[in-house]
Short mmCIF file of C-alpha atoms and ligand atoms in Angstrom, two decimals:
data_model
loop_
_atom_site.label_atom_id
_atom_site.label_comp_id
_atom_site.label_asym_id
_atom_site.label_seq_id
_atom_site.Cartn_x
_atom_site.Cartn_y
_atom_site.Cartn_z
CA MET A 1 12.51 -14.95 -10.13
CA LYS A 2 12.76 -13.48 -7.20
CA ILE A 3 13.08 -9.79 -5.68
CA LYS A 4 14.14 -8.89 -2.30
CA ILE A 5 12.71 -5.79 -0.54
CA LEU A 6 13.52 -4.37 2.76
CA HIS A 7 11.01 -2.13 4.20
CA MET A 8 12.22 0.16 6.62
CA TYR A 9 10.36 1.90 10.28
CA ALA A 10 7.03 0.57 8.84
CA ASP A 11 5.44 0.79 12.21
CA MET A 12 6.36 4.60 12.22
CA LEU A 13 6.62 5.45 8.83
CA ASP A 14 3.73 5.11 7.20
CA LEU A 15 1.26 7.99 6.52
CA TYR A 16 -1.60 7.53 4.10
CA GLY A 17 -1.67 4.07 3.33
CA ASP A 18 2.18 4.14 2.54
CA SER A 19 2.53 0.48 3.50
CA GLY A 20 -0.22 -0.44 0.85
CA ASN A 21 2.80 0.65 -1.57
CA MET A 22 4.39 -2.66 -0.60
CA GLU A 23 1.04 -5.23 -0.58
CA ILE A 24 0.94 -3.46 -4.77
CA ILE A 25 4.27 -4.37 -5.50
CA LYS A 26 3.86 -7.76 -4.20
CA TYR A 27 0.56 -8.29 -5.75
CA ARG A 28 1.97 -7.18 -9.37
CA CYS A 29 5.25 -9.59 -8.63
CA GLY A 30 3.05 -12.66 -7.51
CA LYS A 31 0.39 -12.09 -10.72
CA ARG A 32 3.61 -12.67 -12.84
CA GLY A 33 5.25 -15.61 -11.03
CA ILE A 34 8.13 -13.50 -9.68
CA GLU A 35 9.12 -14.15 -5.76
CA CYS A 36 8.47 -11.20 -3.67
CA ILE A 37 10.32 -11.37 0.11
CA ILE A 38 9.49 -8.56 2.10
CA ASP A 39 11.82 -8.05 5.26
CA LYS A 40 11.14 -5.37 7.82
CA TYR A 41 13.52 -3.20 10.15
CA SER A 42 12.97 -0.97 12.29
CA VAL A 43 14.54 0.55 15.56
CA GLY A 44 16.71 -1.78 17.32
CA ASP A 45 16.73 -4.28 15.43
CA ASP A 46 19.61 -6.49 14.24
CA MET A 47 21.54 -4.32 11.57
CA PRO A 48 20.63 -5.86 8.13
CA TYR A 49 23.24 -6.46 4.97
CA PHE A 50 21.76 -3.49 3.00
CA PRO A 51 23.06 -4.36 -0.34
CA GLU A 52 21.66 -8.04 -0.39
CA TYR A 53 17.88 -6.29 -1.27
CA ASP A 54 16.64 -4.84 -4.36
CA LEU A 55 14.84 -2.37 -2.67
CA VAL A 56 14.96 -0.22 0.09
CA TYR A 57 11.72 0.96 1.14
CA ILE A 58 11.03 4.15 3.73
CA GLY A 59 7.23 5.54 3.98
CA GLY A 60 6.58 9.02 5.72
CA GLY A 61 5.90 9.75 8.87
CA ALA A 62 5.16 12.84 11.30
CA ASP A 63 7.67 14.95 12.61
CA LEU A 64 8.07 13.56 16.03
CA GLU A 65 8.16 9.96 14.09
CA GLN A 66 10.57 11.58 12.01
CA GLN A 67 12.44 12.09 15.22
CA HIS A 68 12.18 8.71 16.67
CA ILE A 69 14.10 7.39 13.92
CA SER A 70 16.85 9.36 13.32
CA ALA A 71 19.49 8.61 15.66
CA ASP A 72 18.45 4.52 14.52
CA LEU A 73 18.70 5.75 10.76
CA LEU A 74 22.09 7.28 10.70
CA LYS A 75 23.56 4.56 12.09
CA CYS A 76 22.40 2.69 8.47
CA ARG A 77 24.00 5.37 6.84
CA GLN A 78 27.30 3.51 5.99
CA GLY A 79 24.86 -0.15 4.62
CA ILE A 80 22.54 2.23 2.90
CA LYS A 81 25.28 3.99 0.95
CA LYS A 82 26.54 0.81 -0.05
CA ALA A 83 23.94 -0.51 -1.52
CA TYR A 84 22.42 2.90 -2.87
CA LYS A 85 26.01 2.79 -4.68
CA SER A 86 25.91 -1.19 -5.72
CA GLY A 87 22.71 -0.31 -7.51
CA THR A 88 19.58 -1.28 -5.36
CA PHE A 89 16.32 0.67 -5.75
CA LEU A 90 15.54 3.46 -2.85
CA PHE A 91 12.01 3.83 -2.63
CA LEU A 92 11.12 6.77 -0.27
CA ILE A 93 7.83 8.54 0.50
CA CYS A 94 7.50 12.11 2.06
CA GLY A 95 9.40 12.02 5.47
CA GLY A 96 11.68 8.92 3.93
CA TYR A 97 12.27 11.22 0.82
CA GLN A 98 13.15 14.10 3.41
CA LEU A 99 15.68 12.55 5.56
CA MET A 100 18.10 10.93 2.44
CA GLY A 101 18.71 14.86 1.82
CA LYS A 102 21.08 16.56 3.98
CA TYR A 103 18.46 17.66 6.86
CA TYR A 104 14.95 18.30 7.71
CA ARG A 105 14.03 21.33 10.12
CA ASP A 106 10.84 21.11 11.27
CA ALA A 107 8.04 24.08 12.17
CA ASP A 108 10.22 24.17 15.60
CA GLY A 109 13.56 25.48 14.10
CA ASN A 110 14.67 21.14 15.22
CA GLU A 111 16.70 19.90 13.00
CA ILE A 112 17.19 16.31 12.03
CA LYS A 113 20.20 14.91 10.07
CA GLY A 114 19.69 13.13 6.70
CA LEU A 115 22.11 10.86 5.36
CA GLY A 116 23.24 13.21 3.32
CA LEU A 117 22.87 10.94 0.01
CA PHE A 118 21.44 13.63 -2.02
CA ASP A 119 21.97 17.76 -1.87
CA TYR A 120 18.84 18.32 -1.62
CA PHE A 121 17.69 19.91 2.14
CA THR A 122 14.19 20.21 3.80
CA ILE A 123 12.84 23.43 6.08
CA ALA A 124 9.15 23.90 7.10
CA PRO A 125 7.62 27.29 7.28
CA SER A 126 7.40 28.17 10.95
CA SER A 127 3.51 28.50 10.62
CA ARG A 128 1.93 25.40 11.15
CA LYS A 129 -0.56 26.96 8.30
CA LYS A 130 1.63 27.06 5.71
CA ARG A 131 1.61 23.15 4.86
CA CYS A 132 0.94 21.82 1.67
CA ILE A 133 -2.10 19.73 1.48
CA GLY A 134 -4.43 18.12 -0.46
CA ASN A 135 -4.48 16.02 -3.58
CA ILE A 136 -1.42 16.01 -6.19
CA VAL A 137 -1.06 15.40 -9.97
CA ILE A 138 2.16 14.71 -11.94
CA LYS A 139 4.17 14.17 -15.17
CA THR A 140 6.71 11.91 -15.15
CA GLU A 141 8.69 10.42 -17.94
CA ILE A 142 10.72 8.29 -15.91
CA THR A 143 9.62 4.85 -17.74
CA GLY A 144 10.58 6.69 -21.43
CA LYS A 145 6.97 7.64 -22.02
CA PRO A 146 4.99 10.93 -20.27
CA VAL A 147 2.35 9.19 -17.31
CA LYS A 148 0.21 11.18 -15.13
CA VAL A 149 0.42 10.67 -11.25
CA VAL A 150 -2.04 10.98 -8.87
CA GLY A 151 -1.98 11.16 -5.43
CA PHE A 152 -2.06 12.79 -1.78
CA GLU A 153 0.36 15.53 -0.21
CA ASN A 154 0.63 16.55 3.40
CA HIS A 155 3.86 18.11 4.24
CA GLY A 156 5.23 21.59 5.96
CA GLY A 157 8.68 20.60 4.30
CA GLN A 158 10.02 22.72 2.17
CA THR A 159 12.38 20.07 -0.23
CA GLN A 160 15.39 22.60 -1.99
CA GLY A 161 17.70 22.31 -3.99
CA VAL A 162 16.65 18.83 -6.08
CA LYS A 163 18.58 18.89 -9.39
CA ASN A 164 16.31 16.10 -11.08
CA PRO A 165 13.09 15.64 -10.38
CA PHE A 166 10.62 13.31 -10.57
CA GLY A 167 7.94 15.07 -12.31
CA THR A 168 6.71 18.15 -12.97
CA VAL A 169 3.40 19.35 -11.39
CA LEU A 170 -0.16 19.46 -12.70
CA TYR A 171 -2.28 20.11 -9.85
CA GLY A 172 -1.15 20.35 -6.27
CA ASN A 173 2.19 21.72 -4.69
CA GLY A 174 5.26 19.45 -5.11
CA ASN A 175 8.35 19.74 -3.48
CA CYS A 176 8.16 23.74 -2.65
CA SER A 177 4.57 25.65 -2.03
CA LYS A 178 3.15 25.86 -5.43
CA SER A 179 6.00 24.12 -7.65
CA SER A 180 6.48 23.29 -10.41
CA ALA A 181 9.09 20.05 -9.49
CA GLU A 182 8.08 17.43 -7.44
CA GLY A 183 10.36 14.68 -6.00
CA TYR A 184 13.96 13.32 -6.43
CA PHE A 185 14.34 10.86 -9.33
CA GLU A 186 17.81 8.76 -10.73
CA LYS A 187 17.31 5.67 -12.18
CA ASN A 188 17.28 3.58 -9.06
CA VAL A 189 15.83 6.64 -6.61
CA ILE A 190 11.91 7.34 -6.92
CA ALA A 191 11.29 10.34 -3.89
CA THR A 192 8.56 11.73 -4.22
CA TYR A 193 5.65 13.05 -1.62
CA LEU A 194 2.93 10.98 -2.95
CA HIS A 195 0.87 9.14 -0.39
CA GLY A 196 -2.31 7.11 -1.37
CA PRO A 197 -0.65 5.09 -1.14
CA MET A 198 1.28 6.65 -4.23
CA LEU A 199 0.94 3.15 -6.35
CA ALA A 200 -2.73 2.03 -6.18
CA LYS A 201 -3.43 4.11 -9.17
CA ASN A 202 -0.20 4.38 -10.78
CA PRO A 203 0.88 0.55 -11.94
CA GLU A 204 3.54 2.07 -14.18
CA ILE A 205 5.61 3.29 -11.55
CA SER A 206 5.24 -0.51 -9.82
CA ASP A 207 6.21 -1.48 -12.65
CA TYR A 208 8.95 0.93 -13.32
CA MET A 209 10.67 -0.34 -9.97
CA ILE A 210 9.22 -3.95 -10.35
CA SER A 211 11.02 -4.06 -14.00
CA TYR A 212 14.44 -2.52 -12.50
CA CYS A 213 15.02 -5.07 -10.11
CA ILE A 214 14.58 -8.07 -11.65
CA ASN A 215 16.38 -6.62 -14.70
CA ARG A 216 19.50 -5.25 -12.57
CA LYS A 217 21.34 -8.66 -11.77
CA SER A 218 20.21 -10.11 -15.50
CA ASP A 219 22.50 -9.94 -18.87
CA ARG A 220 19.35 -10.14 -21.08
CA LEU A 221 16.46 -7.84 -20.77
CA ILE A 222 13.39 -9.46 -19.06
CA LYS A 223 10.22 -8.05 -20.03
CA LEU A 224 7.20 -7.89 -17.34
CA ALA A 225 3.88 -9.34 -18.51
CA ARG A 226 1.19 -7.15 -19.02
CA LEU A 227 -1.47 -7.20 -16.05
CA ASP A 228 -4.86 -6.16 -16.58
CA ASP A 229 -4.64 -2.30 -15.21
CA LYS A 230 -8.24 -1.39 -16.03
CA LEU A 231 -9.37 -0.38 -12.50
CA GLU A 232 -6.45 1.54 -11.47
CA LYS A 233 -6.30 2.96 -14.48
CA GLU A 234 -10.28 4.31 -14.78
CA CYS A 235 -9.72 5.55 -10.48
CA ARG A 236 -7.08 7.26 -11.96
CA LYS A 237 -8.76 9.09 -15.31
CA VAL A 238 -11.23 10.29 -12.42
CA MET A 239 -8.94 11.98 -10.23
CA ILE A 240 -7.30 13.62 -13.25
CA GLU A 241 -10.46 14.79 -14.53
CA ARG A 242 -11.73 15.99 -11.19
CA LEU A 243 -8.45 18.21 -10.49
CA LEU A 244 -6.93 19.46 -13.98
CA ASN A 245 -10.36 19.95 -15.45
CA LYS A 246 -11.49 22.18 -12.47
N1 LIG B 301 7.12 15.56 8.84
C1 LIG B 301 7.26 15.82 7.33
C2 LIG B 301 6.36 17.24 6.73
O1 LIG B 301 5.91 17.72 7.01
C3 LIG B 301 7.36 14.72 6.52
C4 LIG B 301 5.28 14.44 6.45
C5 LIG B 301 5.03 13.15 5.96
O2 LIG B 301 5.73 12.51 5.77
N2 LIG B 301 3.56 13.45 5.28
O3 LIG B 301 6.92 17.62 6.50
#
């Protein structure tokens, strides 16, 4: 078994360990004998054929980095759209999440055009002091069971117009300051503000994506072998207790 991943702009969009998400996916595949190929793409590279990938990953970045990659990302629009429509999974963190919507307007009023794959849009307040910064706990049911997911958020952008969030906020801010909704979800899209890296303490979310990738072209359901996630879950429990029992 094999999955192919395209990690876009790893050299520019990589905050609070976002690239670690790829290491975690690779590790969890390796433990199960699933080959995991991770190609990288960045500004100026030859245009990849996006639909050949099972998963496309984009991390988060500061406003400046988002501006730097914007023109290049727009060139990739047709390819990414074609891949998404044909079932490629899109995994998007923070800055990457914002740029798949209609636009991101930063604190200075500069507007970065998004790919418009989804209807949401993001606006940062003009005061830079009004950022959403800190640990965050959300609850999601994407795996069919309620799971508490922990991470770290740091964004000025307030994302509005999300129809189907990734989770509900139990602690922290989420899509907007003090909002109840966090991220965006479709069966082949997880877009979220959670850094950390997000997958480090949330093994169910890694496995949701791995399972999706290995099953998308299979005519029978391939079940993932269980891994020993004791340590990851213990770490998550510490954070959940610290934050929710305040
Ligand atoms: N620059 C964006 C914002 O501040 C995204 C930040 C991020 O990716 N953490 O909203």
